[in-house]
PDB file of C-alpha atoms and ligand atoms in Angstrom:
ATOM      1  CA  UNK A   1    -108.536 -67.916 -19.671  1.00 46.00           C
ATOM      2  CA  UNK A   2    -110.822 -64.924 -19.404  1.00 52.00           C
ATOM      3  CA  UNK A   3    -113.101 -64.850 -16.367  1.00 55.00           C
ATOM      4  CA  UNK A   4    -116.475 -63.161 -16.633  1.00 58.00           C
ATOM      5  CA  UNK A   5    -116.871 -60.313 -14.176  1.00 60.00           C
ATOM      6  CA  UNK A   6    -119.425 -60.437 -11.376  1.00 56.00           C
ATOM      7  CA  UNK A   7    -122.804 -58.761 -11.917  1.00 51.00           C
ATOM      8  CA  UNK A   8    -123.363 -55.162 -10.851  1.00 53.00           C
ATOM      9  CA  UNK A   9    -119.694 -54.230 -10.475  1.00 67.00           C
ATOM     10  CA  UNK A  10    -119.964 -50.469 -11.001  1.00 91.00           C
ATOM     11  CA  UNK A  11    -122.244 -47.506 -10.356  1.00 94.00           C
ATOM     12  CA  UNK A  12    -124.354 -46.884 -13.443  1.00 96.00           C
ATOM     13  CA  UNK A  13    -124.003 -50.455 -14.724  1.00 97.00           C
ATOM     14  CA  UNK A  14    -127.101 -52.522 -13.962  1.00 96.00           C
ATOM     15  CA  UNK A  15    -127.910 -56.063 -15.091  1.00 96.00           C
ATOM     16  CA  UNK A  16    -131.253 -56.347 -16.907  1.00 97.00           C
ATOM     17  CA  UNK A  17    -133.321 -59.129 -18.470  1.00 98.00           C
ATOM     18  CA  UNK A  18    -134.658 -58.528 -21.982  1.00 98.00           C
ATOM     19  CA  UNK A  19    -138.032 -59.842 -23.151  1.00 97.00           C
ATOM     20  CA  UNK A  20    -140.154 -62.713 -21.814  1.00 97.00           C
ATOM     21  CA  UNK A  21    -137.286 -65.174 -22.321  1.00 97.00           C
ATOM     22  CA  UNK A  22    -135.109 -62.978 -20.094  1.00 97.00           C
ATOM     23  CA  UNK A  23    -132.062 -62.560 -22.287  1.00 98.00           C
ATOM     24  CA  UNK A  24    -129.328 -61.028 -20.116  1.00 98.00           C
ATOM     25  CA  UNK A  25    -128.139 -57.505 -20.749  1.00 98.00           C
ATOM     26  CA  UNK A  26    -126.822 -54.342 -19.144  1.00 98.00           C
ATOM     27  CA  UNK A  27    -128.231 -50.868 -18.644  1.00 98.00           C
ATOM     28  CA  UNK A  28    -125.641 -48.067 -18.540  1.00 98.00           C
ATOM     29  CA  UNK A  29    -126.275 -44.615 -17.121  1.00 98.00           C
ATOM     30  CA  UNK A  30    -123.660 -41.919 -16.589  1.00 97.00           C
ATOM     31  CA  UNK A  31    -123.581 -38.110 -16.798  1.00 97.00           C
ATOM     32  CA  UNK A  32    -123.020 -38.324 -20.588  1.00 97.00           C
ATOM     33  CA  UNK A  33    -125.355 -41.037 -21.853  1.00 98.00           C
ATOM     34  CA  UNK A  34    -127.845 -43.838 -21.330  1.00 98.00           C
ATOM     35  CA  UNK A  35    -127.494 -47.155 -23.150  1.00 98.00           C
ATOM     36  CA  UNK A  36    -128.702 -50.741 -23.264  1.00 98.00           C
ATOM     37  CA  UNK A  37    -126.514 -53.684 -24.290  1.00 98.00           C
ATOM     38  CA  UNK A  38    -127.488 -57.312 -24.903  1.00 98.00           C
ATOM     39  CA  UNK A  39    -124.935 -59.885 -23.738  1.00 98.00           C
ATOM     40  CA  UNK A  40    -125.985 -62.004 -26.706  1.00 98.00           C
ATOM     41  CA  UNK A  41    -123.947 -60.552 -29.552  1.00 98.00           C
ATOM     42  CA  UNK A  42    -122.418 -57.880 -27.267  1.00 99.00           C
ATOM     43  CA  UNK A  43    -125.028 -55.839 -29.111  1.00 99.00           C
ATOM     44  CA  UNK A  44    -125.569 -52.189 -28.251  1.00 99.00           C
ATOM     45  CA  UNK A  45    -129.357 -51.841 -28.500  1.00 99.00           C
ATOM     46  CA  UNK A  46    -129.837 -48.189 -27.582  1.00 98.00           C
ATOM     47  CA  UNK A  47    -127.682 -45.109 -26.982  1.00 98.00           C
ATOM     48  CA  UNK A  48    -128.824 -41.612 -26.096  1.00 97.00           C
ATOM     49  CA  UNK A  49    -126.915 -38.549 -24.886  1.00 95.00           C
ATOM     50  CA  UNK A  50    -128.433 -35.737 -22.789  1.00 89.00           C
ATOM     51  CA  UNK A  51    -131.650 -34.465 -24.272  1.00 85.00           C
ATOM     52  CA  UNK A  52    -130.764 -35.572 -27.827  1.00 88.00           C
ATOM     53  CA  UNK A  53    -133.066 -38.110 -29.517  1.00 91.00           C
ATOM     54  CA  UNK A  54    -131.819 -41.747 -29.540  1.00 96.00           C
ATOM     55  CA  UNK A  55    -128.878 -42.301 -31.903  1.00 96.00           C
ATOM     56  CA  UNK A  56    -129.782 -45.936 -32.652  1.00 98.00           C
ATOM     57  CA  UNK A  57    -132.984 -47.501 -33.953  1.00 98.00           C
ATOM     58  CA  UNK A  58    -134.428 -50.582 -32.252  1.00 98.00           C
ATOM     59  CA  UNK A  59    -137.465 -52.391 -33.627  1.00 98.00           C
ATOM     60  CA  UNK A  60    -140.523 -52.273 -31.388  1.00 98.00           C
ATOM     61  CA  UNK A  61    -141.125 -55.871 -32.510  1.00 98.00           C
ATOM     62  CA  UNK A  62    -137.556 -57.085 -31.900  1.00 98.00           C
ATOM     63  CA  UNK A  63    -137.444 -60.666 -30.610  1.00 98.00           C
ATOM     64  CA  UNK A  64    -135.197 -61.361 -27.615  1.00 98.00           C
ATOM     65  CA  UNK A  65    -134.504 -65.080 -27.802  1.00 98.00           C
ATOM     66  CA  UNK A  66    -131.381 -67.223 -27.443  1.00 98.00           C
ATOM     67  CA  UNK A  67    -129.670 -67.701 -30.795  1.00 97.00           C
ATOM     68  CA  UNK A  68    -131.890 -65.222 -32.659  1.00 97.00           C
ATOM     69  CA  UNK A  69    -130.534 -61.940 -34.051  1.00 97.00           C
ATOM     70  CA  UNK A  70    -132.074 -58.843 -32.459  1.00 98.00           C
ATOM     71  CA  UNK A  71    -133.454 -56.338 -34.998  1.00 98.00           C
ATOM     72  CA  UNK A  72    -131.857 -53.002 -34.171  1.00 99.00           C
ATOM     73  CA  UNK A  73    -128.951 -51.310 -32.433  1.00 99.00           C
ATOM     74  CA  UNK A  74    -125.546 -52.556 -33.609  1.00 99.00           C
ATOM     75  CA  UNK A  75    -125.453 -56.298 -34.355  1.00 98.00           C
ATOM     76  CA  UNK A  76    -121.959 -57.504 -35.186  1.00 98.00           C
ATOM     77  CA  UNK A  77    -121.635 -59.559 -38.371  1.00 99.00           C
ATOM     78  CA  UNK A  78    -118.635 -61.887 -37.994  1.00 98.00           C
ATOM     79  CA  UNK A  79    -116.804 -63.945 -39.257  1.00 98.00           C
ATOM     80  CA  UNK A  80    -118.700 -63.501 -42.506  1.00 98.00           C
ATOM     81  CA  UNK A  81    -121.014 -60.816 -43.799  1.00 98.00           C
ATOM     82  CA  UNK A  82    -124.221 -61.813 -45.586  1.00 98.00           C
ATOM     83  CA  UNK A  83    -124.792 -65.417 -46.599  1.00 97.00           C
ATOM     84  CA  UNK A  84    -121.889 -67.808 -46.022  1.00 97.00           C
ATOM     85  CA  UNK A  85    -119.910 -67.818 -49.300  1.00 93.00           C
ATOM     86  CA  UNK A  86    -120.061 -71.620 -49.763  1.00 95.00           C
ATOM     87  CA  UNK A  87    -122.805 -72.943 -47.499  1.00 97.00           C
ATOM     88  CA  UNK A  88    -126.121 -71.123 -47.277  1.00 95.00           C
ATOM     89  CA  UNK A  89    -127.287 -73.435 -44.479  1.00 97.00           C
ATOM     90  CA  UNK A  90    -124.932 -71.558 -42.141  1.00 98.00           C
ATOM     91  CA  UNK A  91    -126.349 -68.486 -40.370  1.00 98.00           C
ATOM     92  CA  UNK A  92    -126.520 -65.247 -42.347  1.00 98.00           C
ATOM     93  CA  UNK A  93    -124.003 -62.632 -41.154  1.00 98.00           C
ATOM     94  CA  UNK A  94    -121.970 -65.221 -39.206  1.00 98.00           C
ATOM     95  CA  UNK A  95    -122.544 -66.412 -35.666  1.00 98.00           C
ATOM     96  CA  UNK A  96    -121.209 -63.571 -33.475  1.00 98.00           C
ATOM     97  CA  UNK A  97    -124.589 -61.799 -33.206  1.00 98.00           C
ATOM     98  CA  UNK A  98    -126.330 -65.004 -32.100  1.00 98.00           C
ATOM     99  CA  UNK A  99    -123.917 -66.127 -29.387  1.00 98.00           C
ATOM    100  CA  UNK A 100    -123.565 -65.100 -25.747  1.00 98.00           C
ATOM    101  CA  UNK A 101    -120.441 -63.001 -25.177  1.00 98.00           C
ATOM    102  CA  UNK A 102    -118.757 -62.548 -21.788  1.00 98.00           C
ATOM    103  CA  UNK A 103    -118.357 -59.190 -20.137  1.00 97.00           C
ATOM    104  CA  UNK A 104    -114.690 -59.359 -19.132  1.00 97.00           C
ATOM    105  CA  UNK A 105    -113.891 -55.751 -18.120  1.00 96.00           C
ATOM    106  CA  UNK A 106    -115.935 -52.814 -16.881  1.00 97.00           C
ATOM    107  CA  UNK A 107    -114.554 -49.457 -15.787  1.00 96.00           C
ATOM    108  CA  UNK A 108    -115.987 -46.004 -15.252  1.00 95.00           C
ATOM    109  CA  UNK A 109    -114.198 -42.647 -15.438  1.00 94.00           C
ATOM    110  CA  UNK A 110    -114.822 -38.968 -16.102  1.00 96.00           C
ATOM    111  CA  UNK A 111    -115.557 -39.683 -19.767  1.00 96.00           C
ATOM    112  CA  UNK A 112    -118.071 -42.467 -19.117  1.00 97.00           C
ATOM    113  CA  UNK A 113    -118.098 -46.271 -19.014  1.00 98.00           C
ATOM    114  CA  UNK A 114    -115.824 -48.670 -20.849  1.00 98.00           C
ATOM    115  CA  UNK A 115    -116.904 -52.310 -21.215  1.00 98.00           C
ATOM    116  CA  UNK A 116    -115.104 -55.174 -22.935  1.00 98.00           C
ATOM    117  CA  UNK A 117    -116.980 -58.248 -24.165  1.00 98.00           C
ATOM    118  CA  UNK A 118    -115.230 -61.387 -25.424  1.00 98.00           C
ATOM    119  CA  UNK A 119    -116.173 -64.291 -27.676  1.00 98.00           C
ATOM    120  CA  UNK A 120    -113.789 -67.162 -28.223  1.00 98.00           C
ATOM    121  CA  UNK A 121    -113.888 -70.259 -30.397  1.00 98.00           C
ATOM    122  CA  UNK A 122    -115.675 -73.304 -28.958  1.00 98.00           C
ATOM    123  CA  UNK A 123    -117.083 -76.540 -30.380  1.00 98.00           C
ATOM    124  CA  UNK A 124    -120.147 -74.733 -31.801  1.00 97.00           C
ATOM    125  CA  UNK A 125    -118.154 -71.996 -33.566  1.00 98.00           C
ATOM    126  CA  UNK A 126    -115.544 -74.476 -34.832  1.00 98.00           C
ATOM    127  CA  UNK A 127    -118.353 -76.486 -36.472  1.00 98.00           C
ATOM    128  CA  UNK A 128    -119.303 -73.337 -38.417  1.00 98.00           C
ATOM    129  CA  UNK A 129    -115.855 -71.769 -38.928  1.00 98.00           C
ATOM    130  CA  UNK A 130    -112.812 -73.967 -38.326  1.00 98.00           C
ATOM    131  CA  UNK A 131    -110.507 -71.401 -36.731  1.00 98.00           C
ATOM    132  CA  UNK A 132    -109.329 -70.676 -33.191  1.00 98.00           C
ATOM    133  CA  UNK A 133    -109.953 -67.020 -32.378  1.00 98.00           C
ATOM    134  CA  UNK A 134    -110.661 -64.551 -29.614  1.00 98.00           C
ATOM    135  CA  UNK A 135    -112.839 -61.568 -30.540  1.00 99.00           C
ATOM    136  CA  UNK A 136    -112.951 -58.647 -28.124  1.00 98.00           C
ATOM    137  CA  UNK A 137    -115.416 -55.794 -28.464  1.00 99.00           C
ATOM    138  CA  UNK A 138    -114.584 -52.697 -26.413  1.00 98.00           C
ATOM    139  CA  UNK A 139    -117.613 -50.426 -25.986  1.00 98.00           C
ATOM    140  CA  UNK A 140    -116.993 -46.874 -24.756  1.00 98.00           C
ATOM    141  CA  UNK A 141    -120.094 -45.017 -23.653  1.00 98.00           C
ATOM    142  CA  UNK A 142    -119.633 -41.292 -23.158  1.00 98.00           C
ATOM    143  CA  UNK A 143    -120.598 -38.225 -25.167  1.00 96.00           C
ATOM    144  CA  UNK A 144    -120.039 -40.474 -28.170  1.00 97.00           C
ATOM    145  CA  UNK A 145    -120.440 -44.203 -28.658  1.00 98.00           C
ATOM    146  CA  UNK A 146    -117.205 -45.930 -29.632  1.00 98.00           C
ATOM    147  CA  UNK A 147    -116.760 -49.593 -30.503  1.00 98.00           C
ATOM    148  CA  UNK A 148    -113.416 -51.269 -31.128  1.00 98.00           C
ATOM    149  CA  UNK A 149    -113.361 -54.826 -32.435  1.00 98.00           C
ATOM    150  CA  UNK A 150    -110.103 -56.746 -32.084  1.00 98.00           C
ATOM    151  CA  UNK A 151    -109.847 -60.217 -33.558  1.00 98.00           C
ATOM    152  CA  UNK A 152    -106.949 -62.354 -32.323  1.00 98.00           C
ATOM    153  CA  UNK A 153    -105.866 -65.404 -34.276  1.00 98.00           C
ATOM    154  CA  UNK A 154    -105.108 -67.931 -31.532  1.00 98.00           C
ATOM    155  CA  UNK A 155    -104.569 -70.833 -33.944  1.00 98.00           C
ATOM    156  CA  UNK A 156    -101.574 -72.086 -35.928  1.00 98.00           C
ATOM    157  CA  UNK A 157    -102.730 -70.989 -39.421  1.00 98.00           C
ATOM    158  CA  UNK A 158    -103.721 -67.626 -40.936  1.00 98.00           C
ATOM    159  CA  UNK A 159    -107.446 -66.990 -41.394  1.00 98.00           C
ATOM    160  CA  UNK A 160    -109.545 -64.580 -43.444  1.00 98.00           C
ATOM    161  CA  UNK A 161    -112.881 -63.065 -42.437  1.00 98.00           C
ATOM    162  CA  UNK A 162    -115.413 -60.420 -43.391  1.00 98.00           C
ATOM    163  CA  UNK A 163    -117.382 -58.428 -40.829  1.00 98.00           C
ATOM    164  CA  UNK A 164    -119.620 -55.399 -40.278  1.00 98.00           C
ATOM    165  CA  UNK A 165    -121.026 -53.252 -37.514  1.00 99.00           C
ATOM    166  CA  UNK A 166    -124.625 -53.599 -38.762  1.00 99.00           C
ATOM    167  CA  UNK A 167    -125.812 -50.275 -37.279  1.00 98.00           C
ATOM    168  CA  UNK A 168    -129.487 -49.283 -37.386  1.00 98.00           C
ATOM    169  CA  UNK A 169    -130.175 -45.527 -37.216  1.00 97.00           C
ATOM    170  CA  UNK A 170    -133.450 -43.612 -36.839  1.00 96.00           C
ATOM    171  CA  UNK A 171    -134.604 -41.209 -39.556  1.00 96.00           C
ATOM    172  CA  UNK A 172    -137.667 -38.979 -39.464  1.00 94.00           C
ATOM    173  CA  UNK A 173    -138.735 -40.079 -42.967  1.00 95.00           C
ATOM    174  CA  UNK A 174    -136.654 -42.377 -45.176  1.00 96.00           C
ATOM    175  CA  UNK A 175    -137.656 -40.544 -48.353  1.00 95.00           C
ATOM    176  CA  UNK A 176    -135.958 -37.379 -47.066  1.00 94.00           C
ATOM    177  CA  UNK A 177    -132.858 -39.068 -45.588  1.00 96.00           C
ATOM    178  CA  UNK A 178    -129.461 -39.311 -47.230  1.00 96.00           C
ATOM    179  CA  UNK A 179    -125.979 -40.560 -46.432  1.00 97.00           C
ATOM    180  CA  UNK A 180    -122.953 -38.437 -47.313  1.00 97.00           C
ATOM    181  CA  UNK A 181    -119.348 -39.624 -47.530  1.00 98.00           C
ATOM    182  CA  UNK A 182    -119.416 -42.485 -50.016  1.00 98.00           C
ATOM    183  CA  UNK A 183    -118.037 -40.551 -52.995  1.00 97.00           C
ATOM    184  CA  UNK A 184    -115.251 -42.328 -54.798  1.00 96.00           C
ATOM    185  CA  UNK A 185    -116.184 -45.808 -53.522  1.00 98.00           C
ATOM    186  CA  UNK A 186    -117.306 -48.697 -55.735  1.00 98.00           C
ATOM    187  CA  UNK A 187    -120.959 -49.680 -55.395  1.00 98.00           C
ATOM    188  CA  UNK A 188    -122.351 -53.210 -55.672  1.00 98.00           C
ATOM    189  CA  UNK A 189    -126.151 -53.236 -55.854  1.00 98.00           C
ATOM    190  CA  UNK A 190    -127.216 -56.442 -54.101  1.00 97.00           C
ATOM    191  CA  UNK A 191    -130.678 -56.204 -55.675  1.00 97.00           C
ATOM    192  CA  UNK A 192    -129.320 -56.086 -59.249  1.00 96.00           C
ATOM    193  CA  UNK A 193    -128.589 -59.212 -61.275  1.00 90.00           C
ATOM    194  CA  UNK A 194    -124.994 -58.168 -61.977  1.00 91.00           C
ATOM    195  CA  UNK A 195    -122.663 -57.724 -59.010  1.00 90.00           C
ATOM    196  CA  UNK A 196    -120.281 -55.555 -61.016  1.00 93.00           C
ATOM    197  CA  UNK A 197    -118.872 -52.702 -58.877  1.00 96.00           C
ATOM    198  CA  UNK A 198    -119.572 -49.266 -60.341  1.00 97.00           C
ATOM    199  CA  UNK A 199    -118.052 -45.953 -59.210  1.00 98.00           C
ATOM    200  CA  UNK A 200    -120.292 -44.036 -56.804  1.00 97.00           C
ATOM    201  CA  UNK A 201    -120.689 -40.243 -56.482  1.00 96.00           C
ATOM    202  CA  UNK A 202    -123.089 -38.102 -54.477  1.00 96.00           C
ATOM    203  CA  UNK A 203    -125.373 -38.647 -51.495  1.00 97.00           C
ATOM    204  CA  UNK A 204    -127.036 -42.047 -51.096  1.00 98.00           C
ATOM    205  CA  UNK A 205    -130.820 -42.107 -50.826  1.00 97.00           C
ATOM    206  CA  UNK A 206    -133.199 -45.016 -50.366  1.00 97.00           C
ATOM    207  CA  UNK A 207    -136.118 -45.202 -52.779  1.00 93.00           C
ATOM    208  CA  UNK A 208    -137.905 -48.417 -51.912  1.00 95.00           C
ATOM    209  CA  UNK A 209    -135.912 -51.485 -50.907  1.00 98.00           C
ATOM    210  CA  UNK A 210    -132.198 -50.621 -50.927  1.00 98.00           C
ATOM    211  CA  UNK A 211    -129.298 -53.018 -50.371  1.00 98.00           C
ATOM    212  CA  UNK A 212    -125.939 -51.679 -51.555  1.00 98.00           C
ATOM    213  CA  UNK A 213    -122.355 -52.477 -50.662  1.00 98.00           C
ATOM    214  CA  UNK A 214    -119.696 -49.796 -51.105  1.00 98.00           C
ATOM    215  CA  UNK A 215    -116.100 -51.044 -51.176  1.00 98.00           C
ATOM    216  CA  UNK A 216    -113.043 -48.835 -50.987  1.00 97.00           C
ATOM    217  CA  UNK A 217    -115.046 -46.424 -48.795  1.00 97.00           C
ATOM    218  CA  UNK A 218    -113.415 -43.691 -46.718  1.00 96.00           C
ATOM    219  CA  UNK A 219    -114.866 -44.488 -43.272  1.00 98.00           C
ATOM    220  CA  UNK A 220    -116.430 -41.088 -42.470  1.00 98.00           C
ATOM    221  CA  UNK A 221    -120.146 -40.621 -43.130  1.00 98.00           C
ATOM    222  CA  UNK A 222    -122.997 -38.395 -42.137  1.00 97.00           C
ATOM    223  CA  UNK A 223    -126.691 -39.245 -42.090  1.00 97.00           C
ATOM    224  CA  UNK A 224    -128.924 -36.270 -42.752  1.00 94.00           C
ATOM    225  CA  UNK A 225    -132.621 -36.122 -41.801  1.00 82.00           C
ATOM    226  CA  UNK A 226    -132.632 -38.139 -38.580  1.00 72.00           C
ATOM    227  CA  UNK A 227    -134.868 -36.759 -35.800  1.00 75.00           C
ATOM    228  CA  UNK A 228    -132.072 -34.449 -34.562  1.00 72.00           C
ATOM    229  CA  UNK A 229    -129.398 -32.456 -36.368  1.00 79.00           C
ATOM    230  CA  UNK A 230    -127.644 -35.387 -38.011  1.00 91.00           C
ATOM    231  CA  UNK A 231    -125.565 -38.438 -37.126  1.00 96.00           C
ATOM    232  CA  UNK A 232    -121.802 -38.634 -37.634  1.00 96.00           C
ATOM    233  CA  UNK A 233    -120.197 -42.005 -38.201  1.00 98.00           C
ATOM    234  CA  UNK A 234    -116.478 -42.749 -38.138  1.00 98.00           C
ATOM    235  CA  UNK A 235    -115.129 -46.195 -38.932  1.00 98.00           C
ATOM    236  CA  UNK A 236    -111.318 -46.469 -38.703  1.00 98.00           C
ATOM    237  CA  UNK A 237    -110.055 -49.673 -40.283  1.00 98.00           C
ATOM    238  CA  UNK A 238    -113.376 -50.304 -42.057  1.00 98.00           C
ATOM    239  CA  UNK A 239    -113.034 -50.037 -45.835  1.00 98.00           C
ATOM    240  CA  UNK A 240    -116.586 -51.025 -46.778  1.00 98.00           C
ATOM    241  CA  UNK A 241    -120.020 -49.641 -46.008  1.00 98.00           C
ATOM    242  CA  UNK A 242    -123.459 -51.112 -46.609  1.00 98.00           C
ATOM    243  CA  UNK A 243    -126.633 -49.069 -46.910  1.00 98.00           C
ATOM    244  CA  UNK A 244    -129.785 -51.104 -46.286  1.00 98.00           C
ATOM    245  CA  UNK A 245    -133.459 -50.345 -45.994  1.00 98.00           C
ATOM    246  CA  UNK A 246    -135.896 -53.250 -46.413  1.00 98.00           C
ATOM    247  CA  UNK A 247    -138.752 -51.234 -47.935  1.00 98.00           C
ATOM    248  CA  UNK A 248    -142.390 -52.234 -47.532  1.00 98.00           C
ATOM    249  CA  UNK A 249    -142.510 -55.744 -49.026  1.00 98.00           C
ATOM    250  CA  UNK A 250    -139.369 -57.115 -47.380  1.00 98.00           C
ATOM    251  CA  UNK A 251    -140.380 -55.616 -44.025  1.00 98.00           C
ATOM    252  CA  UNK A 252    -143.607 -57.621 -44.231  1.00 98.00           C
ATOM    253  CA  UNK A 253    -141.522 -60.798 -44.682  1.00 98.00           C
ATOM    254  CA  UNK A 254    -139.082 -60.119 -41.830  1.00 98.00           C
ATOM    255  CA  UNK A 255    -141.506 -60.713 -38.959  1.00 96.00           C
ATOM    256  CA  UNK A 256    -139.714 -58.558 -36.378  1.00 98.00           C
ATOM    257  CA  UNK A 257    -140.541 -55.075 -37.702  1.00 98.00           C
ATOM    258  CA  UNK A 258    -143.855 -53.238 -37.701  1.00 98.00           C
ATOM    259  CA  UNK A 259    -145.389 -52.844 -41.186  1.00 98.00           C
ATOM    260  CA  UNK A 260    -144.362 -49.204 -41.608  1.00 98.00           C
ATOM    261  CA  UNK A 261    -141.169 -49.262 -39.489  1.00 98.00           C
ATOM    262  CA  UNK A 262    -138.942 -49.205 -42.603  1.00 98.00           C
ATOM    263  CA  UNK A 263    -139.928 -45.549 -43.086  1.00 97.00           C
ATOM    264  CA  UNK A 264    -138.175 -44.577 -39.848  1.00 97.00           C
ATOM    265  CA  UNK A 265    -134.823 -46.378 -40.076  1.00 97.00           C
ATOM    266  CA  UNK A 266    -131.706 -46.773 -42.191  1.00 98.00           C
ATOM    267  CA  UNK A 267    -128.790 -49.152 -41.779  1.00 98.00           C
ATOM    268  CA  UNK A 268    -125.364 -47.692 -42.497  1.00 98.00           C
ATOM    269  CA  UNK A 269    -123.060 -50.612 -41.786  1.00 98.00           C
ATOM    270  CA  UNK A 270    -119.287 -50.276 -41.597  1.00 98.00           C
ATOM    271  CA  UNK A 271    -116.913 -53.190 -42.026  1.00 98.00           C
ATOM    272  CA  UNK A 272    -114.738 -55.073 -44.457  1.00 98.00           C
ATOM    273  CA  UNK A 273    -116.661 -57.166 -46.992  1.00 98.00           C
ATOM    274  CA  UNK A 274    -116.434 -58.390 -50.605  1.00 96.00           C
ATOM    275  CA  UNK A 275    -112.922 -57.448 -51.851  1.00 93.00           C
ATOM    276  CA  UNK A 276    -112.124 -55.745 -48.500  1.00 95.00           C
ATOM    277  CA  UNK A 277    -111.507 -58.992 -46.563  1.00 97.00           C
ATOM    278  CA  UNK A 278    -109.256 -59.161 -43.479  1.00 98.00           C
ATOM    279  CA  UNK A 279    -106.476 -61.751 -43.148  1.00 98.00           C
ATOM    280  CA  UNK A 280    -104.843 -62.354 -39.752  1.00 98.00           C
ATOM    281  CA  UNK A 281    -101.600 -64.313 -39.431  1.00 98.00           C
ATOM    282  CA  UNK A 282    -101.233 -66.984 -36.729  1.00 98.00           C
ATOM    283  CA  UNK A 283    -100.694 -65.264 -33.379  1.00 98.00           C
ATOM    284  CA  UNK A 284    -101.541 -61.811 -34.820  1.00 98.00           C
ATOM    285  CA  UNK A 285    -104.548 -59.501 -34.346  1.00 98.00           C
ATOM    286  CA  UNK A 286    -106.623 -57.124 -36.473  1.00 98.00           C
ATOM    287  CA  UNK A 287    -108.626 -54.171 -35.154  1.00 98.00           C
ATOM    288  CA  UNK A 288    -111.205 -51.716 -36.463  1.00 98.00           C
ATOM    289  CA  UNK A 289    -113.627 -49.280 -34.897  1.00 98.00           C
ATOM    290  CA  UNK A 290    -116.918 -47.447 -35.072  1.00 98.00           C
ATOM    291  CA  UNK A 291    -117.785 -44.044 -33.615  1.00 98.00           C
ATOM    292  CA  UNK A 292    -121.344 -42.716 -33.574  1.00 98.00           C
ATOM    293  CA  UNK A 293    -122.130 -39.174 -32.466  1.00 96.00           C
ATOM    294  CA  UNK A 294    -124.850 -36.589 -32.878  1.00 93.00           C
ATOM    295  CA  UNK A 295    -124.407 -33.499 -34.997  1.00 82.00           C
ATOM    296  CA  UNK A 296    -122.542 -32.092 -37.955  1.00 61.00           C
ATOM    297  CA  UNK A 297    -118.964 -33.128 -38.842  1.00 47.00           C
TER     298      UNK A 297
HETATM  299  C1  LIG B 301    -127.856 -56.283 -44.719  1.00 51.78           C
HETATM  300  C2  LIG B 301    -127.759 -57.075 -46.007  1.00 51.78           C
HETATM  301  O1  LIG B 301    -126.572 -56.058 -44.231  1.00 51.78           O
HETATM  302  O2  LIG B 301    -128.590 -57.029 -43.742  1.00 51.78           O
HETATM  303  C3  LIG B 301    -129.140 -57.442 -46.486  1.00 51.78           C
HETATM  304  O3  LIG B 301    -127.057 -56.305 -46.973  1.00 51.78           O
HETATM  305  C4  LIG B 301    -129.905 -58.160 -45.392  1.00 51.78           C
HETATM  306  O4  LIG B 301    -129.021 -58.252 -47.655  1.00 51.78           O
HETATM  307  C5  LIG B 301    -129.909 -57.304 -44.135  1.00 51.78           C
HETATM  308  O5  LIG B 301    -131.237 -58.415 -45.821  1.00 51.78           O
HETATM  309  C6  LIG B 301    -130.639 -57.919 -42.944  1.00 51.78           C
HETATM  310  O6  LIG B 301    -130.149 -59.168 -42.651  1.00 51.78           O
HETATM  311  P1  LIG B 301    -130.768 -60.012 -41.466  1.00 51.78           P
HETATM  312  O7  LIG B 301    -130.080 -61.346 -41.529  1.00 51.78           O
HETATM  313  O8  LIG B 301    -130.448 -59.282 -40.193  1.00 51.78           O
HETATM  314  O9  LIG B 301    -132.248 -60.070 -41.699  1.00 51.78           O
END
């Protein structure tokens, strides 16, 4: 049994309440960075080092409510990405981003803070996904932001899942932004009628609504044209990437983004989706990570 830690256990780690419904979260401040994390979803909402601009985008109209996904930062899609494959009445992108996680470890050292959040199967998750599991998200907050997701199969049968770190990043102007590092992957355009993967080469740009999955991706990307000098992304163990921008019309339908906010953000999501599923044997674990840092590779 994992026991939640007591509030306010460390210097630089302060409990906060988010929005009028007072969703619990944590503010982190250390010599390297400042960050905000929501306990719901173990979702990093903001991360900023020194005098650099913020490395994550968070909607000014994000809704902080129990059970509702927060628009921005790094929501975690698990144990399925996108609509449920068989039952569209189940929540999009799984349930992990909508559930309260427990902060189970918090330490601070010369390189910054390290927090571990846990989510384990209960009656509500079993009703949506019939598998016993423990998911642990380690969040390291220093000069870089590092996330490590470990999924333990605590049941008697193997299970298969898809997942993504659904990261939102700021860009100065979406029409001038591009994502490097997806050469050689296979692209599935989610807005096209056919879901046939086609080989991808060159930088990815968003012209209007964009929703593309890249499978067989290398796990090292760079976003050009954010407010600062660039954003580096590393994703060990993640073989897929998704590039998403809602464009004008879809933004108007979402309800938690300002009308023109799509011009200033891009999602570059790292995970394992489509043909890149993850299978975990009974008693075994699977891990993958995400690193976000400012600057050139
Ligand atoms: C992306 C999907 O990952 O998330 C899109 O590829 C989806 O299809 C987008 O619209 C946002 O999803 P949600 O559930 O957070 O509105």
